[in-house]
Amino acid sequence: MDSHRINQLTHQRINQSRRDTDMKIVAIDKKDWEKGLDRLREAYRLIGPVKEDRYHYFRELPQGQAPDFDFFNTRISAKEIVYPQSEDLFEYTLDETKEDYHLLKEVEKDYSPKAVLGIRPCDAKAVELVKLNFDTDDYKDPYWLRAWEATTFVGLACDSPCSTCFCTTAGCGPYHEEGLDVLLADDGDRYVAKVLTEKGENFMKAAGWTEGAEAEARFESGKSAAEEKIVSTVSTEKLRSADTLALHGNEEMWEDISFSCINCGTCTFVCPTCWCFDIQDEVHGKQGRRMRNWDSCMFPIFTVHTTGHNPRGTKLQRVRQRFMHKLKYFVDKYDAGIMCVGCGRCVQQCPVNIDIRRVCDLMDRYGATDACAVEG
Amino acid sequence: MVNYSDKIREISKRLLKDCKVDMIIGFRKGSVPMMNEPHFARTAEDVDELVWDSNCGINLANYLTDRKEKIGVAAKGCDSRNIVTHILENKIKREQLTIIGVPCKGMIDKRKIAGLVEGEVLEVTEDEEQINVKSSGGKKSFKKTEVLQENCAVCIHRNPVVYDEMVAEPVPEQTDVDRYEDVRKIEEMDPEQRWAYFDDLFKECIRCYACRNACPLCYCPTCFVDEAKPQWVGKSQDPIDIRTFHFLRAYHCAGRCTDCGACQRACPVGINMRMLTKKLEKDCKDLYNWEAGLTLDSRPPLDFYRPDDPEDFIK
Ligand code: SF4
Ligand code: SF4
Ligand code: SF4
Ligand code: SF4
């Protein structure tokens, strides 16, 4: 899909919803919060951030449990809500006495409406980026799309971003609306909610939150205050113009970047925009299932051919692939910015401190100067 | 420890200048608090980036595996013991190495510190025995001994066991620590409790394998969990497969693990998988009076056979 088309679609979606909802802002008294959640549970499965031991994760919220909004961001991104780490696709039996033996049958899954509460704007925008991969003109991933269609994304604006957040220079921001159906902002003893789509409107109705509010100013001032608190940035302006082969061929730079990498899956698994998966068949006795699991370009076996040959056999090649994909190939292919929303998870969690902000700046700088050198 | 950095640079420059080594492996300052990045230096200018402080918890022996160059490597106590194991297992040759020994007073625990302060940790500095933390909620100071990594708090081999040069005089070894209090607690559990304990321990595991990959012992070209022909372990988030990975990996480290803590430190979700390796470490001590990586003169108990083995089953 070309960029023009993407922009068109995005605009269509936003315009559509703006028309439908007239950009309604609704006030939710915190006293009514839990009651609203209970009403929502009649129509939705609710998912929200929950603190487990040390970190916050997205979890189903059973009756009586409210999402915990006292968090910076979840340890693992929200991508698992539509794209679980392990997902059964088919099941089959190898028992030849059964009539349906050797037939792949789709695994029944629950695609009833669900709503994720408190997804950060970066994670919501990331869902839109991942969609570029799972929803194309030629291929539509039915599992991802069904889960996505079933989900209402209720975001929570970031009023206290982390020191590692760089969303504002990664095509996103603490009040960014892309990918969201509703954007909530904390406003003392109430939440104010910007209803962005029809899905969002239905959600608000189901909750019984309909009292309009004059709170546009809260969003505007909140947005600029939050953006000002983002202290961390990346330069991406020259990535597009950088010469791919020159960038790719700078072994010295890649050795410097990749030396410490241990090729774990941390950076890609925690990333909201990484979308790679692996298909596995598992048979227990006569019962088999075919599933897909997240995979990672940082794992050596990611690219091993059946011949045993591995075209990306060294760590330098794998690290280069990760950054080139996010910061160059993606940029060139989709013209939708970088494949990173600046959530900072990989920065915080890489066990050896490989920092995408540093790499992005190196690539941006190197690309431009070298491109000139090559041409000139 | 500031002088450690200076001394490491001084030694490194000399080694590079005299062509004793082709590269130095050490740490450079990290981009976020309490993190340093393993790094290499090939020239005198590169050397200026090298640092040493209480955030050098990654095990540098891991960066020596199968390298062909002549290498100068900074090594704290546990690193040096893993270097010994690496040499015994032919992962590097002693002659290739110039070991710059770093007497160690322990590394600080980034997760513990994050849990002790308000808000987000923004900056951490240290003066000798004190750790000063600036967070979004204010400032706090801790005695370094209060915020050590769990393995460092009970470490009894802080000084390198092999080295060519030391950056400072040896530090006193800790003698009054109870290394296995936590393991004994688990040993005392009944089977159901223990099952529940390990269930809970690994429940957040995302199978990123950072623990395995941070470990200098885990150098197999294809790990058993990655092997596809035949496939030993399922690759999904099935808890049985997750536990199988952890239990088997721990056994592969038996008699070799130095309790360096790199695995626990590397885990993005804070799992203490060391509870498995520590139990095996304790068994090796109890059964064979063996501690890994202390000498180049004898091999780990589980990788060789002695004709005078007291056990019958092996004869
Ligand atoms: S960059 Fe960091 S998190 Fe990613 S594979 Fe390398 S060591 Fe692991
Ligand atoms: S690359 Fe890193 S900072 Fe960017 S979206 Fe992924 S995890 Fe977040
Ligand atoms: S298992 Fe963990 S503690 Fe033991 S040597 Fe490996 S990384 Fe160090
Ligand atoms: S590092 Fe942690 S999350 Fe990753 S595989 Fe090991 S225990 Fe699991």
PDB file of N, CA and C in Angstrom, chain A residues 296-336:
ATOM      1  N   SER A 296      11.919 -13.564  16.348  1.00  0.00           N
ATOM      2  CA  SER A 296      12.762 -12.381  16.451  1.00  0.00           C
ATOM      3  C   SER A 296      13.920 -12.476  15.466  1.00  0.00           C
ATOM      4  N   CYS A 297      14.135 -11.384  14.740  1.00  0.00           N
ATOM      5  CA  CYS A 297      15.243 -11.337  13.776  1.00  0.00           C
ATOM      6  C   CYS A 297      16.585 -11.380  14.494  1.00  0.00           C
ATOM      7  N   MET A 298      16.560 -11.249  15.827  1.00  0.00           N
ATOM      8  CA  MET A 298      17.813 -11.306  16.556  1.00  0.00           C
ATOM      9  C   MET A 298      18.239 -12.740  16.848  1.00  0.00           C
ATOM     10  N   PHE A 299      17.339 -13.693  16.695  1.00  0.00           N
ATOM     11  CA  PHE A 299      17.682 -15.097  16.911  1.00  0.00           C
ATOM     12  C   PHE A 299      18.403 -15.653  15.688  1.00  0.00           C
ATOM     13  N   PRO A 300      19.519 -16.345  15.893  1.00  0.00           N
ATOM     14  CA  PRO A 300      20.221 -16.928  14.736  1.00  0.00           C
ATOM     15  C   PRO A 300      19.323 -17.836  13.887  1.00  0.00           C
ATOM     16  N   ILE A 301      18.426 -18.606  14.512  1.00  0.00           N
ATOM     17  CA  ILE A 301      17.647 -19.542  13.693  1.00  0.00           C
ATOM     18  C   ILE A 301      16.546 -18.862  12.879  1.00  0.00           C
ATOM     19  N   PHE A 302      16.343 -17.597  13.098  1.00  0.00           N
ATOM     20  CA  PHE A 302      15.289 -16.870  12.373  1.00  0.00           C
ATOM     21  C   PHE A 302      15.428 -17.052  10.862  1.00  0.00           C
ATOM     22  N   THR A 303      16.666 -17.079  10.377  1.00  0.00           N
ATOM     23  CA  THR A 303      16.882 -17.106   8.929  1.00  0.00           C
ATOM     24  C   THR A 303      17.506 -18.402   8.417  1.00  0.00           C
ATOM     25  N   VAL A 304      17.623 -19.412   9.281  1.00  0.00           N
ATOM     26  CA  VAL A 304      18.289 -20.641   8.808  1.00  0.00           C
ATOM     27  C   VAL A 304      17.450 -21.319   7.730  1.00  0.00           C
ATOM     28  N   HIS A 305      18.087 -21.630   6.606  1.00  0.00           N
ATOM     29  CA  HIS A 305      17.412 -22.338   5.516  1.00  0.00           C
ATOM     30  C   HIS A 305      17.364 -23.829   5.829  1.00  0.00           C
ATOM     31  N   THR A 306      16.510 -24.545   5.115  1.00  0.00           N
ATOM     32  CA  THR A 306      16.456 -25.993   5.341  1.00  0.00           C
ATOM     33  C   THR A 306      17.763 -26.668   4.940  1.00  0.00           C
ATOM     34  N   THR A 307      18.536 -26.022   4.085  1.00  0.00           N
ATOM     35  CA  THR A 307      19.837 -26.586   3.725  1.00  0.00           C
ATOM     36  C   THR A 307      20.825 -26.496   4.877  1.00  0.00           C
ATOM     37  N   GLY A 308      20.495 -25.685   5.873  1.00  0.00           N
ATOM     38  CA  GLY A 308      21.439 -25.444   6.957  1.00  0.00           C
ATOM     39  C   GLY A 308      22.154 -24.112   6.791  1.00  0.00           C
ATOM     40  N   HIS A 309      22.096 -23.563   5.580  1.00  0.00           N
ATOM     41  CA  HIS A 309      22.760 -22.270   5.358  1.00  0.00           C
ATOM     42  C   HIS A 309      22.015 -21.154   6.088  1.00  0.00           C
ATOM     43  N   ASN A 310      22.773 -20.249   6.667  1.00  0.00           N
ATOM     44  CA  ASN A 310      22.144 -19.106   7.334  1.00  0.00           C
ATOM     45  C   ASN A 310      22.641 -17.807   6.708  1.00  0.00           C
ATOM     46  N   PRO A 311      21.777 -17.163   5.922  1.00  0.00           N
ATOM     47  CA  PRO A 311      22.220 -15.927   5.265  1.00  0.00           C
ATOM     48  C   PRO A 311      22.498 -14.791   6.247  1.00  0.00           C
ATOM     49  N   ARG A 312      21.974 -14.886   7.450  1.00  0.00           N
ATOM     50  CA  ARG A 312      22.297 -13.878   8.458  1.00  0.00           C
ATOM     51  C   ARG A 312      22.956 -14.567   9.630  1.00  0.00           C
ATOM     52  N   GLY A 313      24.114 -15.137   9.344  1.00  0.00           N
ATOM     53  CA  GLY A 313      24.771 -15.996  10.319  1.00  0.00           C
ATOM     54  C   GLY A 313      25.516 -15.271  11.419  1.00  0.00           C
ATOM     55  N   THR A 314      25.788 -13.981  11.249  1.00  0.00           N
ATOM     56  CA  THR A 314      26.562 -13.293  12.291  1.00  0.00           C
ATOM     57  C   THR A 314      25.697 -12.281  13.038  1.00  0.00           C
ATOM     58  N   LYS A 315      26.162 -11.978  14.220  1.00  0.00           N
ATOM     59  CA  LYS A 315      25.376 -11.043  15.039  1.00  0.00           C
ATOM     60  C   LYS A 315      25.348  -9.662  14.412  1.00  0.00           C
ATOM     61  N   LEU A 316      26.449  -9.276  13.773  1.00  0.00           N
ATOM     62  CA  LEU A 316      26.464  -7.976  13.111  1.00  0.00           C
ATOM     63  C   LEU A 316      25.329  -7.899  12.082  1.00  0.00           C
ATOM     64  N   GLN A 317      25.175  -8.963  11.311  1.00  0.00           N
ATOM     65  CA  GLN A 317      24.121  -8.957  10.293  1.00  0.00           C
ATOM     66  C   GLN A 317      22.728  -8.856  10.906  1.00  0.00           C
ATOM     67  N   ARG A 318      22.577  -9.532  12.049  1.00  0.00           N
ATOM     68  CA  ARG A 318      21.237  -9.532  12.652  1.00  0.00           C
ATOM     69  C   ARG A 318      20.905  -8.180  13.274  1.00  0.00           C
ATOM     70  N   VAL A 319      21.876  -7.610  13.950  1.00  0.00           N
ATOM     71  CA  VAL A 319      21.637  -6.295  14.550  1.00  0.00           C
ATOM     72  C   VAL A 319      21.372  -5.268  13.446  1.00  0.00           C
ATOM     73  N   ARG A 320      22.169  -5.347  12.401  1.00  0.00           N
ATOM     74  CA  ARG A 320      21.977  -4.422  11.279  1.00  0.00           C
ATOM     75  C   ARG A 320      20.571  -4.570  10.703  1.00  0.00           C
ATOM     76  N   GLN A 321      20.131  -5.815  10.569  1.00  0.00           N
ATOM     77  CA  GLN A 321      18.790  -6.059  10.038  1.00  0.00           C
ATOM     78  C   GLN A 321      17.722  -5.374  10.881  1.00  0.00           C
ATOM     79  N   ARG A 322      17.844  -5.534  12.201  1.00  0.00           N
ATOM     80  CA  ARG A 322      16.803  -4.943  13.053  1.00  0.00           C
ATOM     81  C   ARG A 322      16.718  -3.431  12.839  1.00  0.00           C
ATOM     82  N   PHE A 323      17.883  -2.780  12.875  1.00  0.00           N
ATOM     83  CA  PHE A 323      17.842  -1.330  12.760  1.00  0.00           C
ATOM     84  C   PHE A 323      17.545  -0.869  11.335  1.00  0.00           C
ATOM     85  N   MET A 324      18.080  -1.584  10.354  1.00  0.00           N
ATOM     86  CA  MET A 324      17.792  -1.204   8.969  1.00  0.00           C
ATOM     87  C   MET A 324      16.299  -1.367   8.685  1.00  0.00           C
ATOM     88  N   HIS A 325      15.711  -2.430   9.202  1.00  0.00           N
ATOM     89  CA  HIS A 325      14.281  -2.613   8.956  1.00  0.00           C
ATOM     90  C   HIS A 325      13.486  -1.470   9.567  1.00  0.00           C
ATOM     91  N   LYS A 326      13.751  -1.179  10.829  1.00  0.00           N
ATOM     92  CA  LYS A 326      12.957  -0.173  11.517  1.00  0.00           C
ATOM     93  C   LYS A 326      13.194   1.235  10.980  1.00  0.00           C
ATOM     94  N   LEU A 327      14.446   1.504  10.619  1.00  0.00           N
ATOM     95  CA  LEU A 327      14.808   2.903  10.388  1.00  0.00           C
ATOM     96  C   LEU A 327      15.146   3.219   8.933  1.00  0.00           C
ATOM     97  N   LYS A 328      15.163   2.203   8.086  1.00  0.00           N
ATOM     98  CA  LYS A 328      15.458   2.495   6.688  1.00  0.00           C
ATOM     99  C   LYS A 328      14.504   1.772   5.724  1.00  0.00           C
ATOM    100  N   TYR A 329      14.473   0.445   5.764  1.00  0.00           N
ATOM    101  CA  TYR A 329      13.620  -0.259   4.791  1.00  0.00           C
ATOM    102  C   TYR A 329      12.155   0.125   4.978  1.00  0.00           C
ATOM    103  N   PHE A 330      11.731   0.168   6.222  1.00  0.00           N
ATOM    104  CA  PHE A 330      10.334   0.514   6.496  1.00  0.00           C
ATOM    105  C   PHE A 330      10.038   1.945   6.029  1.00  0.00           C
ATOM    106  N   VAL A 331      10.970   2.818   6.328  1.00  0.00           N
ATOM    107  CA  VAL A 331      10.817   4.220   5.944  1.00  0.00           C
ATOM    108  C   VAL A 331      10.649   4.323   4.431  1.00  0.00           C
ATOM    109  N   ASP A 332      11.497   3.590   3.710  1.00  0.00           N
ATOM    110  CA  ASP A 332      11.448   3.653   2.251  1.00  0.00           C
ATOM    111  C   ASP A 332      10.190   2.996   1.694  1.00  0.00           C
ATOM    112  N   LYS A 333       9.812   1.883   2.288  1.00  0.00           N
ATOM    113  CA  LYS A 333       8.713   1.112   1.703  1.00  0.00           C
ATOM    114  C   LYS A 333       7.347   1.760   1.929  1.00  0.00           C
ATOM    115  N   TYR A 334       7.121   2.272   3.118  1.00  0.00           N
ATOM    116  CA  TYR A 334       5.762   2.739   3.434  1.00  0.00           C
ATOM    117  C   TYR A 334       5.616   4.265   3.467  1.00  0.00           C
ATOM    118  N   ASP A 335       6.715   4.958   3.523  1.00  0.00           N
ATOM    119  CA  ASP A 335       6.650   6.406   3.669  1.00  0.00           C
ATOM    120  C   ASP A 335       5.716   6.808   4.818  1.00  0.00           C
ATOM    121  N   ALA A 336       5.814   6.091   5.896  1.00  0.00           N
ATOM    122  CA  ALA A 336       4.955   6.383   7.054  1.00  0.00           C
ATOM    123  C   ALA A 336       5.827   6.607   8.281  1.00  0.00           C
TER     124      ALA A 336
END
